[in-house]
PDB file of C-alpha atoms in Angstrom:
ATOM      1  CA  UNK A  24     -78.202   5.949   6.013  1.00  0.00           C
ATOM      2  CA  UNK A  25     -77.151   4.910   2.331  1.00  0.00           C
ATOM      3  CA  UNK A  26     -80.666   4.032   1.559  1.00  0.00           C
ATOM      4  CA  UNK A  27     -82.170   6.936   3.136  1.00  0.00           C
ATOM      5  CA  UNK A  28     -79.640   9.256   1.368  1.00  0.00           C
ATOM      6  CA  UNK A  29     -80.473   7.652  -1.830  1.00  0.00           C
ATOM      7  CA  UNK A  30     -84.295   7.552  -1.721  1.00  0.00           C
ATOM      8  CA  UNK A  31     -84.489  11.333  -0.262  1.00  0.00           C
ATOM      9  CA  UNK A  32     -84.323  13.224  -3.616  1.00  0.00           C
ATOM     10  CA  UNK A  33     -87.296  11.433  -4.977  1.00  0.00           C
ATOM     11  CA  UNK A  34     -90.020  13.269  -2.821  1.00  0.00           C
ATOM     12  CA  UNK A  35     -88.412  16.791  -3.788  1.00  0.00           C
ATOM     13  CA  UNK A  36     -88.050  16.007  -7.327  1.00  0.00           C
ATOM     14  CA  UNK A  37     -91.634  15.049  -7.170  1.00  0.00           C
ATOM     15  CA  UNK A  38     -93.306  17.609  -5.807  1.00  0.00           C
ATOM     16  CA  UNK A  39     -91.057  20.197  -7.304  1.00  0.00           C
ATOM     17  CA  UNK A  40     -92.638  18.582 -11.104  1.00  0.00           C
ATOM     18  CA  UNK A  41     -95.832  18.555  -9.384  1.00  0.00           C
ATOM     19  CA  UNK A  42     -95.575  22.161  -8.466  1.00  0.00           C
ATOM     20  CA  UNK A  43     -94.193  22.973 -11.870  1.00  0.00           C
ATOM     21  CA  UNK A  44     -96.916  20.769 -14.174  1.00  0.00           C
ATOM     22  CA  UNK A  45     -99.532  22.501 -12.227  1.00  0.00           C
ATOM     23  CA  UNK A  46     -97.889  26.392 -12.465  1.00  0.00           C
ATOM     24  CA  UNK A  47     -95.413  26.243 -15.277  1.00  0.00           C
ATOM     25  CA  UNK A  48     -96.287  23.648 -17.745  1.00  0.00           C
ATOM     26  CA  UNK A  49     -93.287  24.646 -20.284  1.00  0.00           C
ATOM     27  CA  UNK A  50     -90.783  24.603 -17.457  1.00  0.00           C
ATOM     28  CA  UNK A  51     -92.311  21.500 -16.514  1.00  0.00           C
ATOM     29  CA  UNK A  52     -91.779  19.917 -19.337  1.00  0.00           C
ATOM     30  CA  UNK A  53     -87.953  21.165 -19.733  1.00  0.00           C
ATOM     31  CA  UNK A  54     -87.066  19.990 -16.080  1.00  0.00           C
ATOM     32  CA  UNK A  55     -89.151  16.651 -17.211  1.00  0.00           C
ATOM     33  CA  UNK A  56     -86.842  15.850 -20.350  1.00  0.00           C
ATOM     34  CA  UNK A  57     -83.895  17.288 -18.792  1.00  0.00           C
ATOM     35  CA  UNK A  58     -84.563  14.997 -15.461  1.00  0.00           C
ATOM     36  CA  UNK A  59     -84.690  12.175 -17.999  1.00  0.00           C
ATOM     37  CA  UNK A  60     -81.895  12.884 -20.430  1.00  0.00           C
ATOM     38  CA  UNK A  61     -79.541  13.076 -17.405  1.00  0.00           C
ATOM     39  CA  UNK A  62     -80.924   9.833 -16.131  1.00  0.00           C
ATOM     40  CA  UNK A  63     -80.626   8.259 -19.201  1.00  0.00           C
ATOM     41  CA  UNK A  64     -76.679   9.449 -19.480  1.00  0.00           C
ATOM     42  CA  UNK A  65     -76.278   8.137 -16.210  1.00  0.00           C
ATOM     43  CA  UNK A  66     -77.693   4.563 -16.788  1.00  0.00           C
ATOM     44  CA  UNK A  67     -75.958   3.969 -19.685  1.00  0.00           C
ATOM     45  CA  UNK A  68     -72.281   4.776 -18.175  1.00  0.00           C
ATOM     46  CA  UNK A  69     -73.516   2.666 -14.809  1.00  0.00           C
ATOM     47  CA  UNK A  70     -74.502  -0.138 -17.015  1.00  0.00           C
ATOM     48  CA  UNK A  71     -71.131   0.611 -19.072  1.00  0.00           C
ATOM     49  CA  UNK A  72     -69.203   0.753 -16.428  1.00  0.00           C
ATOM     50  CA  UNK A  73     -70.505  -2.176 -14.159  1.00  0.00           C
ATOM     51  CA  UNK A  74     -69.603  -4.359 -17.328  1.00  0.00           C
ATOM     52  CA  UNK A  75     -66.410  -3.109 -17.330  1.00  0.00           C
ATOM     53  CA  UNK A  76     -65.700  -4.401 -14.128  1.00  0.00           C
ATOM     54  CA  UNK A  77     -68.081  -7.219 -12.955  1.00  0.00           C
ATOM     55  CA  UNK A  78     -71.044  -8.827 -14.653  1.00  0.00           C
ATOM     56  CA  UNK A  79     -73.676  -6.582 -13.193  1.00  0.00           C
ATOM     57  CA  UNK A  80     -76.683  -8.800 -11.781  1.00  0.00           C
ATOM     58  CA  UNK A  81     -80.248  -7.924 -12.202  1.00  0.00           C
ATOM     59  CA  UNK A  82     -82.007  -5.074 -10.522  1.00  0.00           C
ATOM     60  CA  UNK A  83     -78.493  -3.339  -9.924  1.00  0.00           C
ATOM     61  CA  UNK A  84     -78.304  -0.667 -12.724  1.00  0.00           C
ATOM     62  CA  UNK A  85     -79.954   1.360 -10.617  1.00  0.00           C
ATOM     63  CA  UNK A  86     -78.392   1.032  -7.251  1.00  0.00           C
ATOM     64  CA  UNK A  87     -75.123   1.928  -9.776  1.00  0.00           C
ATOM     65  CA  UNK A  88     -76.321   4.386 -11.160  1.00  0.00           C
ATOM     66  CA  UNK A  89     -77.750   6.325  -7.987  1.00  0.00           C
ATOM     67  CA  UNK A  90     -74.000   5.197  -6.367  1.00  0.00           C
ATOM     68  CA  UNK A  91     -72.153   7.339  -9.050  1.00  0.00           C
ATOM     69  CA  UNK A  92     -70.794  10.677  -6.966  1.00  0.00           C
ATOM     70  CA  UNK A  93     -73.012  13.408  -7.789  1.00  0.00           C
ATOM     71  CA  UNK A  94     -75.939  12.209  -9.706  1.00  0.00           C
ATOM     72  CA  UNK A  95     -78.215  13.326  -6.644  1.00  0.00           C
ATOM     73  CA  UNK A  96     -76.589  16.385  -6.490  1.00  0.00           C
ATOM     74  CA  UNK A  97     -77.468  16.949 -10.319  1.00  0.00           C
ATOM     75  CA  UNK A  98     -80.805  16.191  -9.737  1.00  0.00           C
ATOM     76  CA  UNK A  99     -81.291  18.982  -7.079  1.00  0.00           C
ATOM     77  CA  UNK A 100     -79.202  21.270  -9.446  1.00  0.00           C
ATOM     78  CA  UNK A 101     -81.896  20.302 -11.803  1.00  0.00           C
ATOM     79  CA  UNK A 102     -85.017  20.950  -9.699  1.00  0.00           C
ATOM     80  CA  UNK A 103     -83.304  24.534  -8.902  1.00  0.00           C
ATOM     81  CA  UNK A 104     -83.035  25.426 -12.422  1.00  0.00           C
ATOM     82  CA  UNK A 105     -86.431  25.095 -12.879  1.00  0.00           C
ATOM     83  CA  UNK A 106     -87.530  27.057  -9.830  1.00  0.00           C
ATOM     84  CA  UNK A 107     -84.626  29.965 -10.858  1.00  0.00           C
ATOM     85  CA  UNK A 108     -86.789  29.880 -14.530  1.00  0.00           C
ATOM     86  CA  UNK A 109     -90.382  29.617 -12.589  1.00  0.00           C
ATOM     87  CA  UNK A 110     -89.272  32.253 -10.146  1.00  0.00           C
ATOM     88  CA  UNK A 111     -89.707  36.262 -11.770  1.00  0.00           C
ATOM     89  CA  UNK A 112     -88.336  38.525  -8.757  1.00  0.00           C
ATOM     90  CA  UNK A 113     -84.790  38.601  -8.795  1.00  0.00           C
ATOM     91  CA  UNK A 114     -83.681  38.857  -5.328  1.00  0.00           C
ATOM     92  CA  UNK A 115     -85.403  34.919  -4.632  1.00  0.00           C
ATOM     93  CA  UNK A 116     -84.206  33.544  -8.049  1.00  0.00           C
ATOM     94  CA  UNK A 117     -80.477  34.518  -6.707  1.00  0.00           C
ATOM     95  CA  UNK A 118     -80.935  33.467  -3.830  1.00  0.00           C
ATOM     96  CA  UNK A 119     -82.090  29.708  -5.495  1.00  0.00           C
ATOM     97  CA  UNK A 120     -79.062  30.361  -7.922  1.00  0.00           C
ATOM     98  CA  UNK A 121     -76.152  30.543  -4.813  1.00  0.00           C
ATOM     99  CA  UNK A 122     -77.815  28.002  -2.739  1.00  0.00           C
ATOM    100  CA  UNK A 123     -77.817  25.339  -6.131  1.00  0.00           C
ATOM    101  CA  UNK A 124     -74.164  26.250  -6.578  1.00  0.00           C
ATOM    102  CA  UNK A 125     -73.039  25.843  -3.109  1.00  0.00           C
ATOM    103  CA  UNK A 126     -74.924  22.653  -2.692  1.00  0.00           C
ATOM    104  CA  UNK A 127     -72.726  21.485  -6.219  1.00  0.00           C
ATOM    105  CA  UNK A 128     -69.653  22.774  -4.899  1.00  0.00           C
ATOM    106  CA  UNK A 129     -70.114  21.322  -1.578  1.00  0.00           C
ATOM    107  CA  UNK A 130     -71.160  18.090  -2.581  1.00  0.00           C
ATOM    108  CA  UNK A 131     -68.025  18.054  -5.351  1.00  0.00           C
ATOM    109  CA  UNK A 132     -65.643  18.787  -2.686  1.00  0.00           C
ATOM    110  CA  UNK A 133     -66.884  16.270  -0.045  1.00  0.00           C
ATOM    111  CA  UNK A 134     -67.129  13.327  -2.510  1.00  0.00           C
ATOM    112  CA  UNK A 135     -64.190  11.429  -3.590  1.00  0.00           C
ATOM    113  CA  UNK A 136     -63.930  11.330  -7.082  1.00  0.00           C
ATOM    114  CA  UNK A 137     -63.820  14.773  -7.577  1.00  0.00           C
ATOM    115  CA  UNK A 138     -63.770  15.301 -11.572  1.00  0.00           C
ATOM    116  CA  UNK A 139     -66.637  12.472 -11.651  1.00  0.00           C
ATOM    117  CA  UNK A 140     -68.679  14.345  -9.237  1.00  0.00           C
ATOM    118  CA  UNK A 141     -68.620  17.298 -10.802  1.00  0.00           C
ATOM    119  CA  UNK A 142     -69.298  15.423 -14.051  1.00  0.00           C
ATOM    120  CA  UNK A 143     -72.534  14.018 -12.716  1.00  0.00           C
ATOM    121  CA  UNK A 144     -73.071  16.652 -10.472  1.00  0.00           C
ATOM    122  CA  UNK A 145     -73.053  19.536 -12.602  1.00  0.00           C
ATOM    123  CA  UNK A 146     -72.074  18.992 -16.224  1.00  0.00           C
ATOM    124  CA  UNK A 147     -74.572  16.350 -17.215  1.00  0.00           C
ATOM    125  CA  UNK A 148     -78.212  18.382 -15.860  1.00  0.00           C
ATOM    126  CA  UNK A 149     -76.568  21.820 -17.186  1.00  0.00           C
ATOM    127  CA  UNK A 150     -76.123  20.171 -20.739  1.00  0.00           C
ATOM    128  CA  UNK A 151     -79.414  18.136 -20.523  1.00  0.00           C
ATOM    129  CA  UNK A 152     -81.087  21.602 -19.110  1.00  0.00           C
ATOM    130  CA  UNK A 153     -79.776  22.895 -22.693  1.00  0.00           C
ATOM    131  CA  UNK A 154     -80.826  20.086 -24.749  1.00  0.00           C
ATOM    132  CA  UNK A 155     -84.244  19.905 -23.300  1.00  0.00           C
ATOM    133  CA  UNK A 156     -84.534  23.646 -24.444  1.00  0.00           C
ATOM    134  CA  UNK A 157     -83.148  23.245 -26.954  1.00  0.00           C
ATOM    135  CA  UNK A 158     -85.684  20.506 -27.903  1.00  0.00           C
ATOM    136  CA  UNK A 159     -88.139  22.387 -26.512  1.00  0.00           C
ATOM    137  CA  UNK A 160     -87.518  25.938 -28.565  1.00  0.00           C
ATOM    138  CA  UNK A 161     -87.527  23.872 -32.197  1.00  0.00           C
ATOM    139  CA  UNK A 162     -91.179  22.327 -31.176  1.00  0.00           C
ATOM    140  CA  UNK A 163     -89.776  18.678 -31.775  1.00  0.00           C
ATOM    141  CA  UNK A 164     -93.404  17.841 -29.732  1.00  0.00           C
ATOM    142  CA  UNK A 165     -96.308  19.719 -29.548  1.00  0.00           C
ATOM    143  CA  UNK A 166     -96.570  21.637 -26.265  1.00  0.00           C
ATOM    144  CA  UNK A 167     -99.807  23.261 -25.025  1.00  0.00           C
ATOM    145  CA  UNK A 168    -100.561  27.112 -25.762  1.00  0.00           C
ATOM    146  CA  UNK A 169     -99.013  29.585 -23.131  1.00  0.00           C
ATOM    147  CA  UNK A 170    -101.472  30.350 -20.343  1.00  0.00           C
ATOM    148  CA  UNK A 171    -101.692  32.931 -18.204  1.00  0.00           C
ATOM    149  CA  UNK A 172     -99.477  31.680 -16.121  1.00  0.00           C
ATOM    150  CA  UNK A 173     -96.549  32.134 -18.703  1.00  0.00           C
ATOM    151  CA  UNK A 174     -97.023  36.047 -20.062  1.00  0.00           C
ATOM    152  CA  UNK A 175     -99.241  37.895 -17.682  1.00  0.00           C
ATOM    153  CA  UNK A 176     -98.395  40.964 -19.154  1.00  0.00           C
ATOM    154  CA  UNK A 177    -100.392  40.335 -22.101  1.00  0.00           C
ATOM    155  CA  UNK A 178    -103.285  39.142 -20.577  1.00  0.00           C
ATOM    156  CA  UNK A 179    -106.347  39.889 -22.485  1.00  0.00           C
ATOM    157  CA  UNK A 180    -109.275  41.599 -21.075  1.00  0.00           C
ATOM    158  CA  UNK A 181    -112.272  39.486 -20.301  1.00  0.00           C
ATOM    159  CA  UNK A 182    -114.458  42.751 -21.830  1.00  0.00           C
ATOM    160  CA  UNK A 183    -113.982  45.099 -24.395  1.00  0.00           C
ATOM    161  CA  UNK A 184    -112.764  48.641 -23.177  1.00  0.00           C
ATOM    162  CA  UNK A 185    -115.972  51.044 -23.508  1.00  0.00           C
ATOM    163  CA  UNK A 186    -116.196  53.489 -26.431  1.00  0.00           C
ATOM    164  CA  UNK A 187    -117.182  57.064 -26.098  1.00  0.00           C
ATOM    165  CA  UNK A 188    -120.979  57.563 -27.882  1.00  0.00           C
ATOM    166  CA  UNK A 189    -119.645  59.478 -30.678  1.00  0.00           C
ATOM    167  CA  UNK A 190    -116.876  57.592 -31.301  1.00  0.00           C
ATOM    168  CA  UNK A 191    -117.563  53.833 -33.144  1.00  0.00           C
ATOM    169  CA  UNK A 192    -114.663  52.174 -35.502  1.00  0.00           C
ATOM    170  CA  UNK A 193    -115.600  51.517 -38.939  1.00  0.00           C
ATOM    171  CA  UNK A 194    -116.145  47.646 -38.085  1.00  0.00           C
ATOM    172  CA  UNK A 195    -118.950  48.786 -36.541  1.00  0.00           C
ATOM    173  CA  UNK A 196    -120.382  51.000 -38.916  1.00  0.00           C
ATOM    174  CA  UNK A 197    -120.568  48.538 -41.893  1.00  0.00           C
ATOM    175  CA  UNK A 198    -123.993  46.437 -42.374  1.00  0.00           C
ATOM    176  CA  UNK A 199    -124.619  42.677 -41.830  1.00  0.00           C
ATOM    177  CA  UNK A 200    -126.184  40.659 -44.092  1.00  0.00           C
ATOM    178  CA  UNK A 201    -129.502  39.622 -43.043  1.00  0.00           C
ATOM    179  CA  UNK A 202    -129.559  35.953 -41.701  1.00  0.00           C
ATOM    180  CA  UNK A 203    -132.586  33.228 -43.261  1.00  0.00           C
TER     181      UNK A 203
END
């Protein structure tokens, strides 16, 4: 059940930044660098930390790393903030909001190590969800132009809006140069 437990998140997380890189591509990539700052902070203190104790053999940083309490939980927190920041009615992105907090909460209180779990359960993706905006607002990389997808409000109309016969705008009225 340890395995199962600890191979379940992948599927979610995967179709959630499918979902996401095929709606949202900014959100995409700020759950993408977030997903991987957090994973990064978690290697390093399982690789830290199994060489504290034992001489970690190969091909077990990450069975410690997905071990620590809460790092599957911050992944899911992750995945959540990035539907709460794809989703615009309210009522649905509170709704994602409560149900990511409870499952934190819930999966804080449950686990041993309390102050670790909440560490790696909610501390580490909500500062790597900052930093990854963060990142992501100073245009460290180049990201794609907004779509449609990101401001349909100022959608631009595929024609021009028709003008009354008398009434022409001075672009219009001035002559073009003859071409050849």
């Amino acid at each position: 059940m340890n395995e199962i437990a600890a191979v379940a998140p992948w599927p979610v997380v995967a179709t959630t930044l499918l979902w996401l890189a095929r709606r949202r591509p900014s959100v995409y990539a700020r759950a993408a660098v977030a997903l991987l700052l957090s994973c990064a902070a978690g290697l390093v203190y399982a690789g830290s930390a199994a060489m504290q104790d034992l001489p970690a053999r190969e091909g077990r940083l990450l069975h410690e790393y997905v071990a620590l309490p809460g790092v599957l939980t911050g992944w899911y927190l992750l995945m959540a903030l990035a539907a709460v920041a794809c989703i615009r009615a309210v009522r649905p992105r509170i709704a994602v909001a409560v149900g990511a907090l409870i499952g934190v909460a819930a999966s804080v209180l449950v686990l041993p190590h309390h102050e670790l779990a909440a560490v790696w359960g909610a501390v580490v993706p909500l500062c790597s969800w900052f930093v990854a905006g963060c990142l992501q607002r100073r245009s460290l990389w180049p990201l794609p132009a907004p779509g449609p997808w990101d401001a349909p409000e100022q959608a631009v109309p595929s024609r021009p809006a028709p003008q009354a016969a008398g009434e022409r705008s001075a672009r219009a009225l001035v002559p073009l140069r003859q071409a050849g």
